[in-house]
Short mmCIF file of C-alpha atoms in Angstrom, two decimals:
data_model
loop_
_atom_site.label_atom_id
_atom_site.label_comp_id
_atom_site.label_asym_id
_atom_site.label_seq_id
_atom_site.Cartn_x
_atom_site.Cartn_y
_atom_site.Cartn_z
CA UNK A 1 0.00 0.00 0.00
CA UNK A 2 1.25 3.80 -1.08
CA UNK A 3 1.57 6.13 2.22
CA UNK A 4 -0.67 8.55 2.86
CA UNK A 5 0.60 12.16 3.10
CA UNK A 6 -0.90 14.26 5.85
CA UNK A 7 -2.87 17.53 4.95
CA UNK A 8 -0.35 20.09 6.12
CA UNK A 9 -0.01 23.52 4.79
CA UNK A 10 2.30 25.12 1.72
CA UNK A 11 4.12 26.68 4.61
CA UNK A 12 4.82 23.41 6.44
CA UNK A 13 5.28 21.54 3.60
CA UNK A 14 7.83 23.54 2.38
CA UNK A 15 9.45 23.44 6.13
CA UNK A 16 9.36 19.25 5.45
CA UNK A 17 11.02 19.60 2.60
CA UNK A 18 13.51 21.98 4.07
CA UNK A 19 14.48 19.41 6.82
CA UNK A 20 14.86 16.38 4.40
CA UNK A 21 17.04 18.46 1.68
CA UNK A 22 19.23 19.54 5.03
CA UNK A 23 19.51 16.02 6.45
CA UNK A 24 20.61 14.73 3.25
CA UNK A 25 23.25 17.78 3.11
CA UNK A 26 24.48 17.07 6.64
CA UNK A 27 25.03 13.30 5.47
CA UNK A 28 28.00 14.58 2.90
CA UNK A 29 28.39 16.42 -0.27
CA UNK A 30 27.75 13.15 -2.18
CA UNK A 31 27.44 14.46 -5.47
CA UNK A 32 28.72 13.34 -8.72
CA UNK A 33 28.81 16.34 -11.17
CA UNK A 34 29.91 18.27 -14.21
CA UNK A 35 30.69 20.91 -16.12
CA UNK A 36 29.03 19.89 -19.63
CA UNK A 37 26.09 17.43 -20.99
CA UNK A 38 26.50 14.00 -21.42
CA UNK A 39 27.84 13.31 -24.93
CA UNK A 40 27.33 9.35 -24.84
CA UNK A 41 24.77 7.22 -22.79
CA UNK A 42 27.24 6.13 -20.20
CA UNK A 43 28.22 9.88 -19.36
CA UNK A 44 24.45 10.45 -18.65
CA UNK A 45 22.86 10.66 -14.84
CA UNK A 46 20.93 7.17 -13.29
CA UNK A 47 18.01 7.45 -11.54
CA UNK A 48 15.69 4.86 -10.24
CA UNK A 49 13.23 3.37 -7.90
CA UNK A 50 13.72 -0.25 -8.83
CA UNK A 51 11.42 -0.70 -10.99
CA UNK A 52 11.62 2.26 -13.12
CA UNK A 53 15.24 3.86 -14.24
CA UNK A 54 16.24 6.72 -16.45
CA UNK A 55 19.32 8.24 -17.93
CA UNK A 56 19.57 12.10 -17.58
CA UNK A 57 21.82 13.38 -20.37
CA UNK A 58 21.27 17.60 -19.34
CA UNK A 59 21.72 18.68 -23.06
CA UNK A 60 20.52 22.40 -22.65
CA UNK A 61 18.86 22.73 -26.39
CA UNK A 62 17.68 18.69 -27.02
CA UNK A 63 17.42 17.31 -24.00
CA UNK A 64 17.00 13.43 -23.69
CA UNK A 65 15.60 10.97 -20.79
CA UNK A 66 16.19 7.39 -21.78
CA UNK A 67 13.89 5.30 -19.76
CA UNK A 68 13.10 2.05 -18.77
CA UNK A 69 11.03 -0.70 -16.94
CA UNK A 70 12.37 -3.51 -15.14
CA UNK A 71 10.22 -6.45 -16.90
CA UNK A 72 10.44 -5.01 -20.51
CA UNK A 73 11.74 -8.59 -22.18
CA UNK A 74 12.05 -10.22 -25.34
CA UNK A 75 10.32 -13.77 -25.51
CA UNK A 76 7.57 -14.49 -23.15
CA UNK A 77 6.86 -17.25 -20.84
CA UNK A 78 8.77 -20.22 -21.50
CA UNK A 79 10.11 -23.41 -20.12
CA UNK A 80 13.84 -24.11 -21.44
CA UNK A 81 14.87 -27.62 -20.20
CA UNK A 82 15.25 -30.00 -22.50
CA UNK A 83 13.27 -32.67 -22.38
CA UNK A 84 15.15 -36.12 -22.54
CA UNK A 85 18.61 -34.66 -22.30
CA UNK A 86 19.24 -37.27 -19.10
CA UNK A 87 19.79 -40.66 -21.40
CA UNK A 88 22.84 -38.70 -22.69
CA UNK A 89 24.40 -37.72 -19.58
CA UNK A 90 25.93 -40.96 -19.09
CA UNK A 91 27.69 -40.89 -22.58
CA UNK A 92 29.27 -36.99 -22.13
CA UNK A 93 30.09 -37.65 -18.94
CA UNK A 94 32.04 -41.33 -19.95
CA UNK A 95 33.90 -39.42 -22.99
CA UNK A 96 35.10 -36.59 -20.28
CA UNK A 97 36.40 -39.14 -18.11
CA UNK A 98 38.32 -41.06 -20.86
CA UNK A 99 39.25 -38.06 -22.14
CA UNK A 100 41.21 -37.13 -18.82
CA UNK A 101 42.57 -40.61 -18.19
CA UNK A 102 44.22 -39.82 -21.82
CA UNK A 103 45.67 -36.41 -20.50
CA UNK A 104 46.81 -38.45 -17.10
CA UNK A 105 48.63 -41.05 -19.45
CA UNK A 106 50.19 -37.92 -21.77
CA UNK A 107 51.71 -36.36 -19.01
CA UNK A 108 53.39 -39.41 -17.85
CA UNK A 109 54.80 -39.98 -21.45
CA UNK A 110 55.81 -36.46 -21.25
CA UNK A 111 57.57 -37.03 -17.88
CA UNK A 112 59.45 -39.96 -19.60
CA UNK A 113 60.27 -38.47 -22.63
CA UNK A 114 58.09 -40.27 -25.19
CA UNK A 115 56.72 -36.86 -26.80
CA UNK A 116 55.52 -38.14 -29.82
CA UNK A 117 53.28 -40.93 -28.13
CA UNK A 118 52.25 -38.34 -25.56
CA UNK A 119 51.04 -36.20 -28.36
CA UNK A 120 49.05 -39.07 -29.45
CA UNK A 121 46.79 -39.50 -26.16
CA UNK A 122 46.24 -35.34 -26.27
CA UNK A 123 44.86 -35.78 -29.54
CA UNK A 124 42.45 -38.62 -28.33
CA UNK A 125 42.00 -36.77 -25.74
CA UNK A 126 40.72 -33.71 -27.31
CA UNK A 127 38.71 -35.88 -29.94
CA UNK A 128 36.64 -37.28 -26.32
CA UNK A 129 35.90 -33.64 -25.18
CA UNK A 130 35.05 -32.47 -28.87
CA UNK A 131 32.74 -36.02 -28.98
CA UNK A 132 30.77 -34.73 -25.43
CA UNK A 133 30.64 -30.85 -26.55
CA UNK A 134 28.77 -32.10 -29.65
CA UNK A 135 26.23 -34.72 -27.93
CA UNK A 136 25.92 -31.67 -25.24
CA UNK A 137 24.92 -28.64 -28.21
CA UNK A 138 22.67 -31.39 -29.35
CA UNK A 139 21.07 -33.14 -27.04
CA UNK A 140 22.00 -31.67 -23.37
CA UNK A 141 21.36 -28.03 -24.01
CA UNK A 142 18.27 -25.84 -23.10
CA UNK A 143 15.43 -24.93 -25.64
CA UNK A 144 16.51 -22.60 -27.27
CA UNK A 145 20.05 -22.52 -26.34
CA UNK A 146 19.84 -18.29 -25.38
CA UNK A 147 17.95 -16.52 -22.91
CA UNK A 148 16.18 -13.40 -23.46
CA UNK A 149 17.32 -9.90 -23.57
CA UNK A 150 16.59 -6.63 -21.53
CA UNK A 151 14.96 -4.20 -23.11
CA UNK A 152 15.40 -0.35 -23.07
CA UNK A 153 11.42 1.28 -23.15
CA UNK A 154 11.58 4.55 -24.56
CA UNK A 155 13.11 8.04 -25.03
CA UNK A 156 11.38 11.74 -23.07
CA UNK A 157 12.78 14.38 -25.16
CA UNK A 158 12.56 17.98 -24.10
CA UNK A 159 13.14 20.46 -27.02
CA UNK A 160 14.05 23.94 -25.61
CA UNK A 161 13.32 27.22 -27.42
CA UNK A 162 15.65 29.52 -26.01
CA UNK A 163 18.62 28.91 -28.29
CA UNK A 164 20.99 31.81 -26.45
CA UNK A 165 24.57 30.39 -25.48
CA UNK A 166 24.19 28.81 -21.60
CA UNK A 167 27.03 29.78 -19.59
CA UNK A 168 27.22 28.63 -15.52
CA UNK A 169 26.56 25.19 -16.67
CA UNK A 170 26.14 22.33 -14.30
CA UNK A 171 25.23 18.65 -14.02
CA UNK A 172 25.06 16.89 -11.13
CA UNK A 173 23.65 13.73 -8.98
CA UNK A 174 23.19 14.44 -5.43
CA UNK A 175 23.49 10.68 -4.14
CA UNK A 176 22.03 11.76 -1.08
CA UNK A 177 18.52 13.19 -2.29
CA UNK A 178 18.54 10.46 -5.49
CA UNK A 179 18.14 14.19 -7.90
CA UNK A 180 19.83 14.28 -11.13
CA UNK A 181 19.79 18.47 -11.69
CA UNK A 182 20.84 20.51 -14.56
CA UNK A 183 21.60 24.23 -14.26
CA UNK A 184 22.47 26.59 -17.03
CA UNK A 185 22.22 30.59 -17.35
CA UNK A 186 20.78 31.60 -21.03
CA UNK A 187 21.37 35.48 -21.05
CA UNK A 188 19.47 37.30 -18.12
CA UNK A 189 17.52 34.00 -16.65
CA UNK A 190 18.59 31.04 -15.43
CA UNK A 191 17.07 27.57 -16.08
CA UNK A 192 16.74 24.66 -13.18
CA UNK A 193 16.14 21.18 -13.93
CA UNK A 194 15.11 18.47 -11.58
CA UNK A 195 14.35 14.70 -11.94
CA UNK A 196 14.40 11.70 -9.81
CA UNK A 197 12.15 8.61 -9.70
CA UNK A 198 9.84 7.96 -6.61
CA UNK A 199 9.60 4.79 -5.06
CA UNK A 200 6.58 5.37 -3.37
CA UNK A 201 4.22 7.14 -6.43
CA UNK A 202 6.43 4.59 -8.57
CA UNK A 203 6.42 7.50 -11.48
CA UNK A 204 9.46 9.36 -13.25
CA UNK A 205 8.38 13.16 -12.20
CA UNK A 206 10.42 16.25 -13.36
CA UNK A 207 10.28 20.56 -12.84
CA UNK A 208 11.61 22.91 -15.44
CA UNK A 209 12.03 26.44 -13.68
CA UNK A 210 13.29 29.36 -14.28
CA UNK A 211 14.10 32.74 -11.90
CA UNK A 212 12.38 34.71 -14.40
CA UNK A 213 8.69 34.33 -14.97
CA UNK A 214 7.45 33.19 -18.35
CA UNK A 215 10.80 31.79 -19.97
CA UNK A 216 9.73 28.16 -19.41
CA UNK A 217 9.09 27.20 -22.97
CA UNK A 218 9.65 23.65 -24.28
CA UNK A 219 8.21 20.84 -26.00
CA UNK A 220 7.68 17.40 -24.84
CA UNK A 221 7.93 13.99 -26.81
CA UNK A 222 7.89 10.05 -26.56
CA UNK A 223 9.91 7.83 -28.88
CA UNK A 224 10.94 4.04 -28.36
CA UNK A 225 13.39 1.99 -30.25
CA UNK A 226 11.22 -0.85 -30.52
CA UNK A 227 9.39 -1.05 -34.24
CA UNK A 228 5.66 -0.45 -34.26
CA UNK A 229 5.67 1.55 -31.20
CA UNK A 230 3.49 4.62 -31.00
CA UNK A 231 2.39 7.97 -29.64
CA UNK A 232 -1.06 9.39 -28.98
CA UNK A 233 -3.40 11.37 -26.85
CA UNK A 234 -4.80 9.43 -24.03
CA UNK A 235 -7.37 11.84 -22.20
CA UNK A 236 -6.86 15.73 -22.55
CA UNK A 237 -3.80 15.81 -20.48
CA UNK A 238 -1.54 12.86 -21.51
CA UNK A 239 1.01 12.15 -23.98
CA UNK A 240 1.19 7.84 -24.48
CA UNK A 241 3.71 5.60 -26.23
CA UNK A 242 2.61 2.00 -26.57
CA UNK A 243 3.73 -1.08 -28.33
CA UNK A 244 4.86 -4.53 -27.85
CA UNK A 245 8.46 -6.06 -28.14
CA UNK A 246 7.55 -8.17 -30.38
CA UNK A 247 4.32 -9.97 -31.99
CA UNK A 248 2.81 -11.78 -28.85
CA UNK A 249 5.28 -10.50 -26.46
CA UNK A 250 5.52 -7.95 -23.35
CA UNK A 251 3.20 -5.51 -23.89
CA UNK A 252 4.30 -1.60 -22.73
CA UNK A 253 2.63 1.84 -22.50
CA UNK A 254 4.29 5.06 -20.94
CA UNK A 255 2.14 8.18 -19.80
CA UNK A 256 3.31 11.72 -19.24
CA UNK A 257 1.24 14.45 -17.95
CA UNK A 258 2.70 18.16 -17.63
CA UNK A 259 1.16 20.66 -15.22
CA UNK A 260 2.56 24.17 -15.41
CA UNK A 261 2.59 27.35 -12.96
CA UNK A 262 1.81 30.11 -15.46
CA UNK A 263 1.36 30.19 -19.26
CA UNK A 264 0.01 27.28 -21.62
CA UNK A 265 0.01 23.87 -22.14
CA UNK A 266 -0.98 21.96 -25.45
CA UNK A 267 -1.20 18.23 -25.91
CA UNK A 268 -1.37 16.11 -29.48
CA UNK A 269 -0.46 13.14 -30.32
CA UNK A 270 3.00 14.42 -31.57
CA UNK A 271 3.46 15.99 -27.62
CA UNK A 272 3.06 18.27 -25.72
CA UNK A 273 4.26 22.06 -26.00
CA UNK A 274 4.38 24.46 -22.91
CA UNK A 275 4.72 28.15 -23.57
CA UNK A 276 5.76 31.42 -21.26
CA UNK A 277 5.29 29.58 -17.83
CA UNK A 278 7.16 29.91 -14.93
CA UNK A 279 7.48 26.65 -14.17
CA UNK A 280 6.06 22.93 -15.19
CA UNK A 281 6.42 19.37 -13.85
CA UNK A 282 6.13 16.62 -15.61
CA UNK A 283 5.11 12.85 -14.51
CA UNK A 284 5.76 9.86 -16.62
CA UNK A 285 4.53 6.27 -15.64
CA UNK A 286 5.86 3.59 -17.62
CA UNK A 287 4.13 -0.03 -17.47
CA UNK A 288 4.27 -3.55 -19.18
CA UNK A 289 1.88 -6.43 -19.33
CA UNK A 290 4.10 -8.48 -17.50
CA UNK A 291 2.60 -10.37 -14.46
CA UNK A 292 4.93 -12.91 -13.22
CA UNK A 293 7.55 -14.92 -15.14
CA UNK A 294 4.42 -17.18 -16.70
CA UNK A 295 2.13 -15.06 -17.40
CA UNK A 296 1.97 -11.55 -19.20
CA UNK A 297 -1.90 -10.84 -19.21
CA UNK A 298 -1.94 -7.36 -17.31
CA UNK A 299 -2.92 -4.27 -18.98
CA UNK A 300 -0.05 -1.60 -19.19
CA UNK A 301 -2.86 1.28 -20.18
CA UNK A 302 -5.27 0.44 -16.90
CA UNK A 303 -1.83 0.74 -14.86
CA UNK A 304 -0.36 3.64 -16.39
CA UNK A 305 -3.39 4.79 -16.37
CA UNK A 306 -3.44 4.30 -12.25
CA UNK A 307 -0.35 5.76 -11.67
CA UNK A 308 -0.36 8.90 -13.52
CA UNK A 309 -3.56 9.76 -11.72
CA UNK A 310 -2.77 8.69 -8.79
CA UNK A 311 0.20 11.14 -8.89
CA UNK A 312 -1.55 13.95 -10.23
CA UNK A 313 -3.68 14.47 -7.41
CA UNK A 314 -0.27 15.61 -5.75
CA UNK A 315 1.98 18.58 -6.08
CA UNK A 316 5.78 18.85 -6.90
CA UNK A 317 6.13 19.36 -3.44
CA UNK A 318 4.09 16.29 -1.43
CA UNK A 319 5.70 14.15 -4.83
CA UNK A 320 9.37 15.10 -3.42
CA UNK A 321 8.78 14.96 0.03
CA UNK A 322 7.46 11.29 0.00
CA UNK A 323 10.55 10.33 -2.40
CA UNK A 324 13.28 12.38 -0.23
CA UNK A 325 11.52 10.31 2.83
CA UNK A 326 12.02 7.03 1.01
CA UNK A 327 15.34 7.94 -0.31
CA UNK A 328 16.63 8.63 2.49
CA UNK A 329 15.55 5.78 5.12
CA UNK A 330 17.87 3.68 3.12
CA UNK A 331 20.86 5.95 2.11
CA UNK A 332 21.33 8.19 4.83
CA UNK A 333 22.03 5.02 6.92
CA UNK A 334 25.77 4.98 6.18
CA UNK A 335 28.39 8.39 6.67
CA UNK A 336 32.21 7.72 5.41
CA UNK A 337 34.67 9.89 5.68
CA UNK A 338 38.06 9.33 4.37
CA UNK A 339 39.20 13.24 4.45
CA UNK A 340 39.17 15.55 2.12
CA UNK A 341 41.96 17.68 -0.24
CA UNK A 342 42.10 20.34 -2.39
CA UNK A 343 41.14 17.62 -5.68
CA UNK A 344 37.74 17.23 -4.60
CA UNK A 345 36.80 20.65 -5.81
CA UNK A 346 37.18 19.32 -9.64
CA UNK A 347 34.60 18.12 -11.90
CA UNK A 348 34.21 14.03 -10.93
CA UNK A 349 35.49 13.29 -14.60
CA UNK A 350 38.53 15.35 -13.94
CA UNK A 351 38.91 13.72 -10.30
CA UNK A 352 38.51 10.21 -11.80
CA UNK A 353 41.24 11.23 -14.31
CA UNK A 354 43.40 12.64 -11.64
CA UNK A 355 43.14 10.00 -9.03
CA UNK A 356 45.69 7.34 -9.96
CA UNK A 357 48.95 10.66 -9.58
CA UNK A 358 46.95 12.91 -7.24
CA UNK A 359 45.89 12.86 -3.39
CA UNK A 360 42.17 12.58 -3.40
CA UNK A 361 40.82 9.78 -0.79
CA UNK A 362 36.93 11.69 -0.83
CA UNK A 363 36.83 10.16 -4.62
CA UNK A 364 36.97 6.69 -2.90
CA UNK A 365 34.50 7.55 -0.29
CA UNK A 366 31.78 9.04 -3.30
CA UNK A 367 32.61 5.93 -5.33
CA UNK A 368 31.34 3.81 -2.06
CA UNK A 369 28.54 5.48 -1.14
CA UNK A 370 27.51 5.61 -5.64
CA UNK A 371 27.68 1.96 -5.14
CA UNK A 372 25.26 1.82 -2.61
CA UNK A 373 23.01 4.69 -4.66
CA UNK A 374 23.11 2.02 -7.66
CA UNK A 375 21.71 -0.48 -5.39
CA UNK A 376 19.15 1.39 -4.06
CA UNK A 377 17.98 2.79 -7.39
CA UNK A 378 18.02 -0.61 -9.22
CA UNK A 379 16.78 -3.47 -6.48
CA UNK A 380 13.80 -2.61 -4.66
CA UNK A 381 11.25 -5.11 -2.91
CA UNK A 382 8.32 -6.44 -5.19
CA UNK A 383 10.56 -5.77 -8.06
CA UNK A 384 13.25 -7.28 -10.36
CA UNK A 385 17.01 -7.58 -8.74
CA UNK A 386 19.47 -5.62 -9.81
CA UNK A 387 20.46 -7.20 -13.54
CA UNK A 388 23.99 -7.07 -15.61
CA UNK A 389 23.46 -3.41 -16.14
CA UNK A 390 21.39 -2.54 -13.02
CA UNK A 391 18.17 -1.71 -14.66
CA UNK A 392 19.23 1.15 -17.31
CA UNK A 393 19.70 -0.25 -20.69
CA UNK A 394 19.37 1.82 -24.11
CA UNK A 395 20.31 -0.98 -26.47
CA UNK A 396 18.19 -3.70 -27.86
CA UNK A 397 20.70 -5.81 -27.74
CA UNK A 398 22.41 -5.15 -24.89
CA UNK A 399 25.70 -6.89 -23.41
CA UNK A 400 25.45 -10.73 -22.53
CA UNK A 401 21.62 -9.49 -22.79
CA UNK A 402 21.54 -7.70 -19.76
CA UNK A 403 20.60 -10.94 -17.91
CA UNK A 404 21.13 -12.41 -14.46
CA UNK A 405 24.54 -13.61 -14.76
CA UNK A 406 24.96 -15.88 -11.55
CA UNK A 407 28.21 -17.52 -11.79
CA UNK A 408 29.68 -14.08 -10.72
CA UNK A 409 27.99 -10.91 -12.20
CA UNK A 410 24.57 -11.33 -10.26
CA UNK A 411 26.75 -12.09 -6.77
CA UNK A 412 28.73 -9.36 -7.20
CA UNK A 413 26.01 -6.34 -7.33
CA UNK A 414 25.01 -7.57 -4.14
CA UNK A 415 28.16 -8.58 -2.28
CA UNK A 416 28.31 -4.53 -0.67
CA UNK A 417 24.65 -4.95 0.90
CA UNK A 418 25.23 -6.02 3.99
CA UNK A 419 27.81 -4.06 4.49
CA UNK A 420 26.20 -0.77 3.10
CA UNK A 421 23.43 -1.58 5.66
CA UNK A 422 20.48 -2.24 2.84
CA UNK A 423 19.93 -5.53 3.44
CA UNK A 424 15.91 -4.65 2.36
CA UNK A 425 17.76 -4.44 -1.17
CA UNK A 426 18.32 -7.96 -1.45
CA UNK A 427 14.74 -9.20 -1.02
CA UNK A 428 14.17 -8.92 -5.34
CA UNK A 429 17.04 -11.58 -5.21
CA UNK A 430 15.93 -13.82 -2.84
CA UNK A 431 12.31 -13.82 -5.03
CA UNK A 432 14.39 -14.73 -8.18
CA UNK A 433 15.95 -17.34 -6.16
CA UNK A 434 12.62 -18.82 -4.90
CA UNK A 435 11.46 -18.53 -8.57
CA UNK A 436 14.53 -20.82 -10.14
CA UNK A 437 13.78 -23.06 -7.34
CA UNK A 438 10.38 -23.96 -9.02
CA UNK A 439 11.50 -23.52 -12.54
CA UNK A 440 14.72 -25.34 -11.56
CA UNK A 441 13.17 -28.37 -10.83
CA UNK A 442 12.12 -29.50 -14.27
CA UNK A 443 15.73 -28.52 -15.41
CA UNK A 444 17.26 -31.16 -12.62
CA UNK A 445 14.90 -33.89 -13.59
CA UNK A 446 15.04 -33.59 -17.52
CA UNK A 447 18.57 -32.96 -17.67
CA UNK A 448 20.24 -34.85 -14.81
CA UNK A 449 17.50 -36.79 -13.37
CA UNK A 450 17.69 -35.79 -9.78
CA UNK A 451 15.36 -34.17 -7.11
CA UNK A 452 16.21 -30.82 -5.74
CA UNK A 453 16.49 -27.85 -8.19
CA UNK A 454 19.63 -26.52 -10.08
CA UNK A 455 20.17 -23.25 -12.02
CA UNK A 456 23.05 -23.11 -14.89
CA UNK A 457 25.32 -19.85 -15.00
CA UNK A 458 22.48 -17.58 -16.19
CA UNK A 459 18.48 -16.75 -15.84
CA UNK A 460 16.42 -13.88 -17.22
CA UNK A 461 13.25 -12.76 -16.59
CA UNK A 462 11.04 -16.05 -17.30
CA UNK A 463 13.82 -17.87 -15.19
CA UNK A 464 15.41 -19.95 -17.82
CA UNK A 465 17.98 -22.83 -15.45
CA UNK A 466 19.31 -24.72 -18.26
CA UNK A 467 22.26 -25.01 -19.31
CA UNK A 468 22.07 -22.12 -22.62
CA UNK A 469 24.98 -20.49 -25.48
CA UNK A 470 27.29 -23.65 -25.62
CA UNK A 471 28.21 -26.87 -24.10
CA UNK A 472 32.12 -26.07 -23.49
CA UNK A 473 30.76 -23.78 -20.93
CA UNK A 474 26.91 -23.43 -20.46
#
């Protein structure tokens, strides 16, 4: 269930807000920032709430928000063991065997000199493992041999009108509020930029203002990389993108709503244009049809739907509060302090640069407490664990697939929680875990007949355990 927020006042709200903005400052200046936009998707700004995750690039002109949503898949529900593949273990696992009694005898030929007849058993040897990789690829691996892939969702792009030269540029992540901010100065006004993504409205939500009234101008669109997607006008008020990832797959639509302080606001199914106010927010709810790794039924309109609404009856304000209150129960948990120099003044790409010939130990200390930030943006409970890339992906075919890599990868993104005191972020694994166990079973039985469970070196979201790419190492 979502909190309720008391009925206070604009004057104690802002007082709240004041309190959680100067808790988070008096855990550290935990900031990551710079002194230009982000000229490649992995210089852009994470946010996320677990479920939802966005890329903040703080172009001044074209600005772009790559989004996405933590059960946007290829495939759809799907059991991978192979049926059968037990009547050949016996076989692979007799040619592996002779195949290292070979090596044993080689390296005893070796020791006495006999090269040549050494060379001979290597070569048998190597024709036993080639023998039990084939039989594996053919008749041991899962159906199909890959996994699925992680899917990015969509693009927000904010086209600015004001085309004057910025100057007093500055992009930053404040790990302790979870606030990606952008602030430039185009001739006599100067432009702020917020965004972060709430855990507890489970919406993106944004504010464009300026210290001049009426220079907030902009236009507002959705785009996705996937074919087929689309934009339209849901209601009066909302901008949608829908689509599918492919024909019978995962089903997505993304809502964003703009409310502005001042001036106009248009919406059309190309977007949605504000003009002269002082200020606008904007809320973006981004859902899938995805139910649970075997079924994908839901309705991503009715939810999006939900959400935006449900967030609209709030302000900026009561929206920030409730996230800086989440936020911070988990982050603020853990101070480090490793001292400070002169080098921590400098841009974080110049620090990073400089670390490895200069003397700056509070670089080690921000890298620490980013880790935990990662966590906390990418593994929430009821959600998806933290995958390969967290949970921000812009690439439709991203590295290894962006899976659950759990020979090492998956391990390793949570080996700091205990330690960074957010042991509530592991719970998402611990639900993947229980999931393999019952998806796992079929794999043990059809491939090695045995009771229990087992799960190969990878799983993605409709918990695929057996063995998948290639025999010499799936």
């Amino acid at each position: 269930m979502k909190p309720k927020l008391a009925r206070t006042s604009p004057a104690l709200q802002a007082f709240i807000l004041f309190i959680l903005i100067a808790a988070a400052a008096a855990a550290g200046d935990a900031k990551l920032w710079y002194g230009r936009p982000a000229s490649a998707w992995t210089e852009a700004l994470p946010v996320g709430n677990g479920r939802l995750g966005a890329m903040v690039f703080g172009a001044v002109t074209n600005e772009r928000v790559q989004f996405n949503e933590s059960t946007l898949w290829t495939g759809g529900p799907h059991e991978y063991q192979h049926e059968g593949a037990v009547r050949f273990l016996p076989l692979m696992r007799q040619l592996l065997n002779e195949g290292r009694q070979l090596d044993r005898e080689a390296d005893a030929l070796e020791q006495a000199g006999q090269k040549e007849s050494a060379a001979g058993k290597r070569q048998a040897a190597q024709a036993r493992q080639t023998e039990a990789e084939s039989i594996g690829m053919r008749e041991f691996m899962g159906v199909p041999v890959r996994q699925k892939a992680y899917q990015p969702f969509g693009d927000l792009r904010l086209d600015f009108a004001n085309a004057e030269a910025p100057g007093a540029y500055r992009r930053e992540l404040d790990l302790a509020t979870g606030i990606a901010r952008v602030t430039c100065k185009q001739g006599d006004t100067t432009f702020v930029r917020e965004c972060f993504a709430s855990f507890p409205d489970q919406v993106l939500v944004w504010r464009v203002q300026s210290d001049r009234p009426g220079r907030v101008t902009f236009t507002a669109r959705l785009d996705s990389p996937h074919k087929g997607a689309r934009t339209t006008l849901r209601r009066a008020d909302q901008l949608a993108l829908w689509g599918e990832v492919e024909a019978g797959g995962v089903k997505f639509e993304a809502r964003v709503r703009i409310v502005a302080t001042g001036g106009k606001v248009r919406v059309s199914d190309q977007g949605i244009q504000v003009e002269n106010a002082d200020a606008a927010f904007l809320i973006l709810a981004a859902e899938t049809s995805f139910e649970n790794y075997s079924r994908i039924d839901a309705d991503p309109a009715a939810r999006a739907d939900r959400a935006i609404k449900a967030a609209a009856r709030k302000s900026f304000d009561q929206l920030l509060k409730a996230h800086l209150a989440d936020h911070q129960r988990l982050f603020s948990r853990v101070s480090i302090d490793l001292g400070k120099t002169a080098a921590a003044a400098a841009p974080t790409d110049e620090r990073i640069r400089n670390f490895a010939t200069g003397n700056d130990p509070d670089l080690a200390a921000l890298t620490f407490q980013y880790g935990r930030y990662l966590l906390i943006a990418s593994s929430r409970a009821g959600g998806q664990p933290a995958n390969l890339q967290g949970i921000w992906n812009d690439s439709l075919r991203p590295a290894w697939d962006s899976k659950w890599t759990v020979n090492i990868n998956t391990e390793m993104n949570y080996w700091p929680a205990e330690v960074a005191n957010l042991s509530e972020c592991t719970l998402p694994l611990f639900d993947l875990i229980a999931d393999c166990a019952v998806t796992g079973r079929k794999t043990a039985r059809a491939h090695y007949g045995a009771r229990g469970w087992v799960l190969h070196h990878n799983t993605d979201l409709w918990r695929g355990t057996a063995p998948i790419n290639a025999s010499n190492h799936g």
